[in-house]
PDB file of C-alpha atoms and ligand atoms in Angstrom:
ATOM      1  CA  UNK A  47     224.808  -8.025 -26.748  1.00  0.00           C
ATOM      2  CA  UNK A  48     221.483  -6.530 -25.626  1.00  0.00           C
ATOM      3  CA  UNK A  49     221.894  -4.134 -22.692  1.00  0.00           C
ATOM      4  CA  UNK A  50     219.680  -5.191 -19.758  1.00  0.00           C
ATOM      5  CA  UNK A  51     216.708  -2.921 -19.213  1.00  0.00           C
ATOM      6  CA  UNK A  52     214.480  -2.446 -16.167  1.00  0.00           C
ATOM      7  CA  UNK A  53     211.607   0.043 -16.047  1.00  0.00           C
ATOM      8  CA  UNK A  54     209.374   0.938 -13.117  1.00  0.00           C
ATOM      9  CA  UNK A  55     205.752   1.664 -13.960  1.00  0.00           C
ATOM     10  CA  UNK A  56     204.401   3.724 -11.094  1.00  0.00           C
ATOM     11  CA  UNK A  57     200.885   3.668 -12.601  1.00  0.00           C
ATOM     12  CA  UNK A  58     198.476   6.143 -10.917  1.00  0.00           C
ATOM     13  CA  UNK A  59     200.507   6.532  -7.733  1.00  0.00           C
ATOM     14  CA  UNK A  60     202.438   9.391  -6.089  1.00  0.00           C
ATOM     15  CA  UNK A  61     201.823  13.115  -5.899  1.00  0.00           C
ATOM     16  CA  UNK A  62     204.645  15.368  -7.080  1.00  0.00           C
ATOM     17  CA  UNK A  63     206.110  15.629  -3.563  1.00  0.00           C
ATOM     18  CA  UNK A  64     205.862  11.863  -3.033  1.00  0.00           C
ATOM     19  CA  UNK A  65     207.388  11.127  -6.431  1.00  0.00           C
ATOM     20  CA  UNK A  66     210.288  13.438  -5.755  1.00  0.00           C
ATOM     21  CA  UNK A  67     210.906  11.748  -2.411  1.00  0.00           C
ATOM     22  CA  UNK A  68     210.802   8.291  -3.983  1.00  0.00           C
ATOM     23  CA  UNK A  69     213.417   9.360  -6.523  1.00  0.00           C
ATOM     24  CA  UNK A  70     215.646  10.604  -3.719  1.00  0.00           C
ATOM     25  CA  UNK A  71     215.369   7.194  -2.085  1.00  0.00           C
ATOM     26  CA  UNK A  72     216.116   5.374  -5.340  1.00  0.00           C
ATOM     27  CA  UNK A  73     218.822   7.492  -6.850  1.00  0.00           C
ATOM     28  CA  UNK A  74     222.062   6.359  -5.195  1.00  0.00           C
ATOM     29  CA  UNK A  75     221.176   2.687  -5.552  1.00  0.00           C
ATOM     30  CA  UNK A  76     220.184   3.055  -9.203  1.00  0.00           C
ATOM     31  CA  UNK A  77     223.222   5.149 -10.090  1.00  0.00           C
ATOM     32  CA  UNK A  78     225.429   2.339  -8.828  1.00  0.00           C
ATOM     33  CA  UNK A  79     224.183   0.041 -11.608  1.00  0.00           C
ATOM     34  CA  UNK A  80     225.130   1.717 -14.907  1.00  0.00           C
ATOM     35  CA  UNK A  81     225.356  -1.662 -16.666  1.00  0.00           C
ATOM     36  CA  UNK A  82     221.567  -1.745 -16.612  1.00  0.00           C
ATOM     37  CA  UNK A  83     219.403   0.757 -18.495  1.00  0.00           C
ATOM     38  CA  UNK A  84     216.943   1.799 -15.769  1.00  0.00           C
ATOM     39  CA  UNK A  85     213.929   3.963 -16.293  1.00  0.00           C
ATOM     40  CA  UNK A  86     211.272   5.434 -14.021  1.00  0.00           C
ATOM     41  CA  UNK A  87     207.746   6.023 -15.368  1.00  0.00           C
ATOM     42  CA  UNK A  88     205.770   8.242 -12.974  1.00  0.00           C
ATOM     43  CA  UNK A  89     202.412   9.932 -13.705  1.00  0.00           C
ATOM     44  CA  UNK A  90     202.514  12.885 -16.138  1.00  0.00           C
ATOM     45  CA  UNK A  91     202.236  15.451 -13.340  1.00  0.00           C
ATOM     46  CA  UNK A  92     205.656  14.506 -11.956  1.00  0.00           C
ATOM     47  CA  UNK A  93     207.573  14.381 -15.238  1.00  0.00           C
ATOM     48  CA  UNK A  94     208.754  17.978 -15.147  1.00  0.00           C
ATOM     49  CA  UNK A  95     210.198  17.905 -11.648  1.00  0.00           C
ATOM     50  CA  UNK A  96     211.676  14.419 -12.041  1.00  0.00           C
ATOM     51  CA  UNK A  97     213.357  15.355 -15.312  1.00  0.00           C
ATOM     52  CA  UNK A  98     215.302  17.984 -13.368  1.00  0.00           C
ATOM     53  CA  UNK A  99     216.038  15.575 -10.520  1.00  0.00           C
ATOM     54  CA  UNK A 100     217.270  12.842 -12.876  1.00  0.00           C
ATOM     55  CA  UNK A 101     219.310  15.102 -15.183  1.00  0.00           C
ATOM     56  CA  UNK A 102     222.868  13.747 -15.600  1.00  0.00           C
ATOM     57  CA  UNK A 103     222.234  10.772 -13.317  1.00  0.00           C
ATOM     58  CA  UNK A 104     222.058   8.108 -16.036  1.00  0.00           C
ATOM     59  CA  UNK A 105     218.588   7.120 -14.829  1.00  0.00           C
ATOM     60  CA  UNK A 106     215.969   7.498 -17.567  1.00  0.00           C
ATOM     61  CA  UNK A 107     212.501   8.982 -17.377  1.00  0.00           C
ATOM     62  CA  UNK A 108     209.443   7.679 -19.206  1.00  0.00           C
ATOM     63  CA  UNK A 109     205.771   8.545 -19.578  1.00  0.00           C
ATOM     64  CA  UNK A 110     203.044   5.915 -19.241  1.00  0.00           C
ATOM     65  CA  UNK A 111     201.163   6.908 -22.393  1.00  0.00           C
ATOM     66  CA  UNK A 112     200.960   9.455 -25.211  1.00  0.00           C
ATOM     67  CA  UNK A 113     198.553  10.417 -27.995  1.00  0.00           C
ATOM     68  CA  UNK A 114     199.615   9.990 -31.600  1.00  0.00           C
ATOM     69  CA  UNK A 115     198.517  13.418 -32.882  1.00  0.00           C
ATOM     70  CA  UNK A 116     200.839  16.403 -32.545  1.00  0.00           C
ATOM     71  CA  UNK A 117     198.153  18.728 -31.170  1.00  0.00           C
ATOM     72  CA  UNK A 118     194.445  19.441 -31.342  1.00  0.00           C
ATOM     73  CA  UNK A 119     191.048  18.852 -29.782  1.00  0.00           C
ATOM     74  CA  UNK A 120     191.855  15.751 -27.697  1.00  0.00           C
ATOM     75  CA  UNK A 121     190.800  16.747 -24.199  1.00  0.00           C
ATOM     76  CA  UNK A 122     192.778  15.011 -21.501  1.00  0.00           C
ATOM     77  CA  UNK A 123     195.456  13.656 -23.831  1.00  0.00           C
ATOM     78  CA  UNK A 124     199.208  14.334 -24.001  1.00  0.00           C
ATOM     79  CA  UNK A 125     200.993  14.889 -27.331  1.00  0.00           C
ATOM     80  CA  UNK A 126     204.286  13.167 -28.222  1.00  0.00           C
ATOM     81  CA  UNK A 127     206.182  16.473 -28.206  1.00  0.00           C
ATOM     82  CA  UNK A 128     204.940  17.152 -24.665  1.00  0.00           C
ATOM     83  CA  UNK A 129     206.337  13.809 -23.536  1.00  0.00           C
ATOM     84  CA  UNK A 130     209.568  14.469 -25.397  1.00  0.00           C
ATOM     85  CA  UNK A 131     210.076  17.735 -23.493  1.00  0.00           C
ATOM     86  CA  UNK A 132     210.853  15.725 -20.366  1.00  0.00           C
ATOM     87  CA  UNK A 133     211.305  12.058 -21.304  1.00  0.00           C
ATOM     88  CA  UNK A 134     213.409   9.681 -23.325  1.00  0.00           C
ATOM     89  CA  UNK A 135     210.960   6.775 -23.016  1.00  0.00           C
ATOM     90  CA  UNK A 136     207.263   6.028 -23.173  1.00  0.00           C
ATOM     91  CA  UNK A 137     205.152   2.980 -22.279  1.00  0.00           C
ATOM     92  CA  UNK A 138     202.690   2.095 -25.052  1.00  0.00           C
ATOM     93  CA  UNK A 139     199.716  -0.273 -24.979  1.00  0.00           C
ATOM     94  CA  UNK A 140     199.873  -1.349 -21.336  1.00  0.00           C
ATOM     95  CA  UNK A 141     197.182  -3.955 -20.725  1.00  0.00           C
ATOM     96  CA  UNK A 142     195.407  -1.603 -18.306  1.00  0.00           C
ATOM     97  CA  UNK A 143     195.124   0.950 -21.132  1.00  0.00           C
ATOM     98  CA  UNK A 144     193.882  -1.754 -23.481  1.00  0.00           C
ATOM     99  CA  UNK A 145     191.336  -2.985 -20.912  1.00  0.00           C
ATOM    100  CA  UNK A 146     190.055   0.312 -19.455  1.00  0.00           C
ATOM    101  CA  UNK A 147     190.698   2.875 -22.200  1.00  0.00           C
ATOM    102  CA  UNK A 148     189.861   0.942 -25.354  1.00  0.00           C
ATOM    103  CA  UNK A 149     193.407   0.849 -26.720  1.00  0.00           C
ATOM    104  CA  UNK A 150     193.884  -1.638 -29.524  1.00  0.00           C
ATOM    105  CA  UNK A 151     196.674  -2.976 -31.704  1.00  0.00           C
ATOM    106  CA  UNK A 152     195.762  -0.193 -34.165  1.00  0.00           C
ATOM    107  CA  UNK A 153     196.128   2.629 -31.623  1.00  0.00           C
ATOM    108  CA  UNK A 154     199.317   1.014 -30.324  1.00  0.00           C
ATOM    109  CA  UNK A 155     200.652   1.150 -33.882  1.00  0.00           C
ATOM    110  CA  UNK A 156     199.823   4.867 -34.240  1.00  0.00           C
ATOM    111  CA  UNK A 157     201.383   5.677 -30.882  1.00  0.00           C
ATOM    112  CA  UNK A 158     204.478   3.637 -31.690  1.00  0.00           C
ATOM    113  CA  UNK A 159     205.009   5.493 -34.970  1.00  0.00           C
ATOM    114  CA  UNK A 160     204.540   8.861 -33.235  1.00  0.00           C
ATOM    115  CA  UNK A 161     207.004   7.961 -30.469  1.00  0.00           C
ATOM    116  CA  UNK A 162     209.669   6.675 -32.865  1.00  0.00           C
ATOM    117  CA  UNK A 163     209.302   9.733 -35.096  1.00  0.00           C
ATOM    118  CA  UNK A 164     210.413  11.899 -32.165  1.00  0.00           C
ATOM    119  CA  UNK A 165     213.221   9.586 -31.062  1.00  0.00           C
ATOM    120  CA  UNK A 166     211.423   8.412 -27.912  1.00  0.00           C
ATOM    121  CA  UNK A 167     212.245   4.838 -26.891  1.00  0.00           C
ATOM    122  CA  UNK A 168     208.911   3.003 -26.782  1.00  0.00           C
ATOM    123  CA  UNK A 169     208.242   0.195 -24.303  1.00  0.00           C
ATOM    124  CA  UNK A 170     205.458  -1.682 -26.056  1.00  0.00           C
ATOM    125  CA  UNK A 171     203.373  -4.017 -23.895  1.00  0.00           C
ATOM    126  CA  UNK A 172     201.863  -7.233 -25.195  1.00  0.00           C
ATOM    127  CA  UNK A 173     200.437 -10.292 -23.467  1.00  0.00           C
ATOM    128  CA  UNK A 174     197.508 -12.657 -23.228  1.00  0.00           C
ATOM    129  CA  UNK A 175     194.499 -12.739 -20.878  1.00  0.00           C
ATOM    130  CA  UNK A 176     193.918 -15.560 -18.414  1.00  0.00           C
ATOM    131  CA  UNK A 177     191.341 -17.243 -20.644  1.00  0.00           C
ATOM    132  CA  UNK A 178     193.632 -17.011 -23.676  1.00  0.00           C
ATOM    133  CA  UNK A 179     196.391 -18.530 -21.569  1.00  0.00           C
ATOM    134  CA  UNK A 180     194.178 -21.322 -20.312  1.00  0.00           C
ATOM    135  CA  UNK A 181     193.002 -22.185 -23.803  1.00  0.00           C
ATOM    136  CA  UNK A 182     196.528 -22.331 -25.224  1.00  0.00           C
ATOM    137  CA  UNK A 183     196.241 -19.153 -27.325  1.00  0.00           C
ATOM    138  CA  UNK A 184     199.274 -17.303 -25.949  1.00  0.00           C
ATOM    139  CA  UNK A 185     201.418 -17.710 -29.073  1.00  0.00           C
ATOM    140  CA  UNK A 186     198.651 -16.694 -31.434  1.00  0.00           C
ATOM    141  CA  UNK A 187     197.797 -13.596 -29.351  1.00  0.00           C
ATOM    142  CA  UNK A 188     201.313 -12.233 -28.961  1.00  0.00           C
ATOM    143  CA  UNK A 189     202.071 -12.859 -32.641  1.00  0.00           C
ATOM    144  CA  UNK A 190     198.970 -10.888 -33.637  1.00  0.00           C
ATOM    145  CA  UNK A 191     199.885  -8.063 -31.254  1.00  0.00           C
ATOM    146  CA  UNK A 192     203.374  -7.845 -32.782  1.00  0.00           C
ATOM    147  CA  UNK A 193     202.130  -8.098 -36.350  1.00  0.00           C
ATOM    148  CA  UNK A 194     199.490  -5.366 -36.006  1.00  0.00           C
ATOM    149  CA  UNK A 195     201.163  -3.210 -33.384  1.00  0.00           C
ATOM    150  CA  UNK A 196     204.472  -3.082 -35.275  1.00  0.00           C
ATOM    151  CA  UNK A 197     202.979  -2.749 -38.760  1.00  0.00           C
ATOM    152  CA  UNK A 198     204.842  -0.475 -41.204  1.00  0.00           C
ATOM    153  CA  UNK A 199     207.646   0.314 -38.764  1.00  0.00           C
ATOM    154  CA  UNK A 200     210.873   1.096 -40.588  1.00  0.00           C
ATOM    155  CA  UNK A 201     213.381  -1.742 -40.098  1.00  0.00           C
ATOM    156  CA  UNK A 202     216.158   0.832 -39.648  1.00  0.00           C
ATOM    157  CA  UNK A 203     214.637   2.091 -36.382  1.00  0.00           C
ATOM    158  CA  UNK A 204     212.968  -1.100 -35.147  1.00  0.00           C
ATOM    159  CA  UNK A 205     215.890  -1.919 -32.860  1.00  0.00           C
ATOM    160  CA  UNK A 206     214.989   1.133 -30.715  1.00  0.00           C
ATOM    161  CA  UNK A 207     211.802  -0.597 -29.620  1.00  0.00           C
ATOM    162  CA  UNK A 208     211.656  -2.365 -26.279  1.00  0.00           C
ATOM    163  CA  UNK A 209     208.967  -5.049 -26.025  1.00  0.00           C
ATOM    164  CA  UNK A 210     207.423  -5.971 -22.671  1.00  0.00           C
ATOM    165  CA  UNK A 211     205.791  -9.390 -22.553  1.00  0.00           C
ATOM    166  CA  UNK A 212     203.259  -9.107 -19.740  1.00  0.00           C
ATOM    167  CA  UNK A 213     200.791 -11.959 -19.340  1.00  0.00           C
ATOM    168  CA  UNK A 214     197.729 -10.121 -18.049  1.00  0.00           C
ATOM    169  CA  UNK A 215     196.978 -12.822 -15.492  1.00  0.00           C
ATOM    170  CA  UNK A 216     200.358 -12.111 -13.880  1.00  0.00           C
ATOM    171  CA  UNK A 217     200.019  -8.318 -13.568  1.00  0.00           C
ATOM    172  CA  UNK A 218     199.412  -7.126 -10.024  1.00  0.00           C
ATOM    173  CA  UNK A 219     198.224 -10.581  -8.989  1.00  0.00           C
ATOM    174  CA  UNK A 220     201.304 -11.895  -7.209  1.00  0.00           C
ATOM    175  CA  UNK A 221     201.149 -14.871  -9.592  1.00  0.00           C
ATOM    176  CA  UNK A 222     204.189 -14.426 -11.797  1.00  0.00           C
ATOM    177  CA  UNK A 223     204.865 -16.683 -14.758  1.00  0.00           C
ATOM    178  CA  UNK A 224     207.915 -18.919 -14.422  1.00  0.00           C
ATOM    179  CA  UNK A 225     211.233 -17.988 -15.978  1.00  0.00           C
ATOM    180  CA  UNK A 226     211.076 -20.987 -18.271  1.00  0.00           C
ATOM    181  CA  UNK A 227     207.523 -20.379 -19.447  1.00  0.00           C
ATOM    182  CA  UNK A 228     208.143 -16.690 -20.115  1.00  0.00           C
ATOM    183  CA  UNK A 229     211.350 -17.512 -21.969  1.00  0.00           C
ATOM    184  CA  UNK A 230     209.519 -20.008 -24.160  1.00  0.00           C
ATOM    185  CA  UNK A 231     206.965 -17.372 -25.212  1.00  0.00           C
ATOM    186  CA  UNK A 232     209.770 -14.983 -26.141  1.00  0.00           C
ATOM    187  CA  UNK A 233     211.787 -17.642 -27.929  1.00  0.00           C
ATOM    188  CA  UNK A 234     209.021 -19.472 -29.765  1.00  0.00           C
ATOM    189  CA  UNK A 235     206.629 -16.646 -30.565  1.00  0.00           C
ATOM    190  CA  UNK A 236     207.705 -13.052 -29.930  1.00  0.00           C
ATOM    191  CA  UNK A 237     211.224 -13.008 -31.380  1.00  0.00           C
ATOM    192  CA  UNK A 238     210.185 -15.076 -34.408  1.00  0.00           C
ATOM    193  CA  UNK A 239     207.305 -12.624 -35.022  1.00  0.00           C
ATOM    194  CA  UNK A 240     209.775  -9.734 -34.826  1.00  0.00           C
ATOM    195  CA  UNK A 241     212.085 -11.611 -37.218  1.00  0.00           C
ATOM    196  CA  UNK A 242     209.229 -12.015 -39.699  1.00  0.00           C
ATOM    197  CA  UNK A 243     208.758  -8.275 -39.759  1.00  0.00           C
ATOM    198  CA  UNK A 244     212.320  -6.994 -39.503  1.00  0.00           C
ATOM    199  CA  UNK A 245     214.638  -9.913 -40.291  1.00  0.00           C
ATOM    200  CA  UNK A 246     216.431 -12.041 -37.755  1.00  0.00           C
ATOM    201  CA  UNK A 247     219.481  -9.789 -37.258  1.00  0.00           C
ATOM    202  CA  UNK A 248     217.310  -6.831 -36.220  1.00  0.00           C
ATOM    203  CA  UNK A 249     215.013  -9.079 -34.143  1.00  0.00           C
ATOM    204  CA  UNK A 250     218.044 -10.395 -32.242  1.00  0.00           C
ATOM    205  CA  UNK A 251     218.884  -6.823 -31.217  1.00  0.00           C
ATOM    206  CA  UNK A 252     215.433  -5.915 -29.896  1.00  0.00           C
ATOM    207  CA  UNK A 253     215.157  -6.082 -26.112  1.00  0.00           C
ATOM    208  CA  UNK A 254     212.275  -8.066 -24.712  1.00  0.00           C
ATOM    209  CA  UNK A 255     211.280  -7.692 -21.065  1.00  0.00           C
ATOM    210  CA  UNK A 256     209.119  -9.812 -18.840  1.00  0.00           C
ATOM    211  CA  UNK A 257     206.480  -8.095 -16.690  1.00  0.00           C
ATOM    212  CA  UNK A 258     203.973  -9.437 -14.189  1.00  0.00           C
ATOM    213  CA  UNK A 259     204.508  -9.627 -10.409  1.00  0.00           C
ATOM    214  CA  UNK A 260     208.301  -9.296 -10.646  1.00  0.00           C
ATOM    215  CA  UNK A 261     209.876  -8.927  -7.194  1.00  0.00           C
ATOM    216  CA  UNK A 262     213.378  -8.955  -5.743  1.00  0.00           C
ATOM    217  CA  UNK A 263     212.762 -12.605  -4.841  1.00  0.00           C
ATOM    218  CA  UNK A 264     211.901 -13.854  -8.346  1.00  0.00           C
ATOM    219  CA  UNK A 265     213.758 -11.373 -10.621  1.00  0.00           C
ATOM    220  CA  UNK A 266     216.839 -13.563 -11.074  1.00  0.00           C
ATOM    221  CA  UNK A 267     214.735 -16.474 -12.266  1.00  0.00           C
ATOM    222  CA  UNK A 268     213.670 -14.328 -15.226  1.00  0.00           C
ATOM    223  CA  UNK A 269     216.979 -12.573 -15.853  1.00  0.00           C
ATOM    224  CA  UNK A 270     218.845 -15.879 -16.102  1.00  0.00           C
ATOM    225  CA  UNK A 271     216.787 -16.844 -19.153  1.00  0.00           C
ATOM    226  CA  UNK A 272     218.412 -16.488 -22.571  1.00  0.00           C
ATOM    227  CA  UNK A 273     215.688 -14.343 -24.137  1.00  0.00           C
ATOM    228  CA  UNK A 274     214.649 -12.153 -21.186  1.00  0.00           C
ATOM    229  CA  UNK A 275     216.495  -8.834 -21.287  1.00  0.00           C
ATOM    230  CA  UNK A 276     214.963  -7.253 -18.209  1.00  0.00           C
ATOM    231  CA  UNK A 277     211.647  -6.375 -16.618  1.00  0.00           C
ATOM    232  CA  UNK A 278     208.772  -3.952 -16.564  1.00  0.00           C
ATOM    233  CA  UNK A 279     207.942  -3.680 -12.874  1.00  0.00           C
ATOM    234  CA  UNK A 280     204.698  -2.326 -11.402  1.00  0.00           C
ATOM    235  CA  UNK A 281     204.019  -2.748  -7.679  1.00  0.00           C
ATOM    236  CA  UNK A 282     207.609  -3.484  -6.656  1.00  0.00           C
ATOM    237  CA  UNK A 283     208.868  -0.320  -8.381  1.00  0.00           C
ATOM    238  CA  UNK A 284     207.222   1.763  -5.639  1.00  0.00           C
ATOM    239  CA  UNK A 285     209.392   0.119  -2.951  1.00  0.00           C
ATOM    240  CA  UNK A 286     212.900   1.596  -3.162  1.00  0.00           C
ATOM    241  CA  UNK A 287     215.000  -1.258  -1.783  1.00  0.00           C
ATOM    242  CA  UNK A 288     212.968  -3.834  -3.699  1.00  0.00           C
ATOM    243  CA  UNK A 289     213.315  -1.991  -7.021  1.00  0.00           C
ATOM    244  CA  UNK A 290     217.046  -1.404  -6.536  1.00  0.00           C
ATOM    245  CA  UNK A 291     217.519  -5.143  -5.886  1.00  0.00           C
ATOM    246  CA  UNK A 292     215.622  -5.972  -9.090  1.00  0.00           C
ATOM    247  CA  UNK A 293     217.843  -3.596 -11.085  1.00  0.00           C
ATOM    248  CA  UNK A 294     220.949  -5.116  -9.474  1.00  0.00           C
ATOM    249  CA  UNK A 295     219.731  -8.604 -10.393  1.00  0.00           C
ATOM    250  CA  UNK A 296     219.622  -7.550 -14.067  1.00  0.00           C
ATOM    251  CA  UNK A 297     223.376  -6.927 -14.176  1.00  0.00           C
ATOM    252  CA  UNK A 298     224.882  -8.963 -17.039  1.00  0.00           C
TER     253      UNK A 298
HETATM  254  C1  PEP B 381     202.926  -3.570 -14.812  1.00  0.00           C
HETATM  255  O1  PEP B 381     202.194  -2.698 -14.394  1.00  0.00           O
HETATM  256  O2  PEP B 381     203.388  -3.472 -15.948  1.00  0.00           O
HETATM  257  C2  PEP B 381     203.223  -4.714 -13.965  1.00  0.00           C
HETATM  258  C3  PEP B 381     203.939  -5.682 -14.446  1.00  0.00           C
HETATM  259  O3  PEP B 381     202.719  -4.695 -12.680  1.00  0.00           O
HETATM  260  P1  PEP B 381     203.133  -5.672 -11.461  1.00  0.00           P
HETATM  261  O4  PEP B 381     204.636  -5.729 -11.435  1.00  0.00           O
HETATM  262  O5  PEP B 381     202.566  -5.013 -10.246  1.00  0.00           O
HETATM  263  O6  PEP B 381     202.540  -6.998 -11.746  1.00  0.00           O
END
């Protein structure tokens, strides 16, 4: 049994005061759904205050990125240990990082190893562009992203990884995939690629999320699918009642 998982990616939104207020609005509703692993991923600047606010609530805290080196001359970057001070989770390889900050399957792999080495739970994002989708390359793309991104990961810790399948054409566009289509990508391509690397027993235990314009109105369509274990939510995670409804919909 894979525990359902829903994470909110706040992206570059909310000052510290605004983030703290949003957590206050979310907390009671999220605490009422312990059957779902639920995680909030605010900007770095709010991690310290939110880690105090979320302590002993059962609601997890994640960063949106990390660097793979432990320290050094990397201006503007955040080291894994700095994330670990406040967080249990970290998003790796979001498509916006791949598109705007030159992240690649190779840097995703380095970040993934660094996160796992510290016991952080990584939420690794994969997914195809619109043109790859339109030319029928989805399977090929996600398989390559798994193969290179998850290279040389120890099978014994692979089950800690959470994968987020996010078709890029569905992110922030209001054009979500369908439950059936997303499930087919997970079933036919992503889980088999994980099984190739780690064996089918381990692959069966790895949670795979769908992400891309998930809302309270369409969440159930995804969560009813056999392979979809939850969601990575962007825009709707900034709206308290909407996000709480999505988390509730993920109940097993
Ligand atoms: C995301 O940022 O990972 C995402 C899925 O965004 P949205 O829900 O807004 O499409």
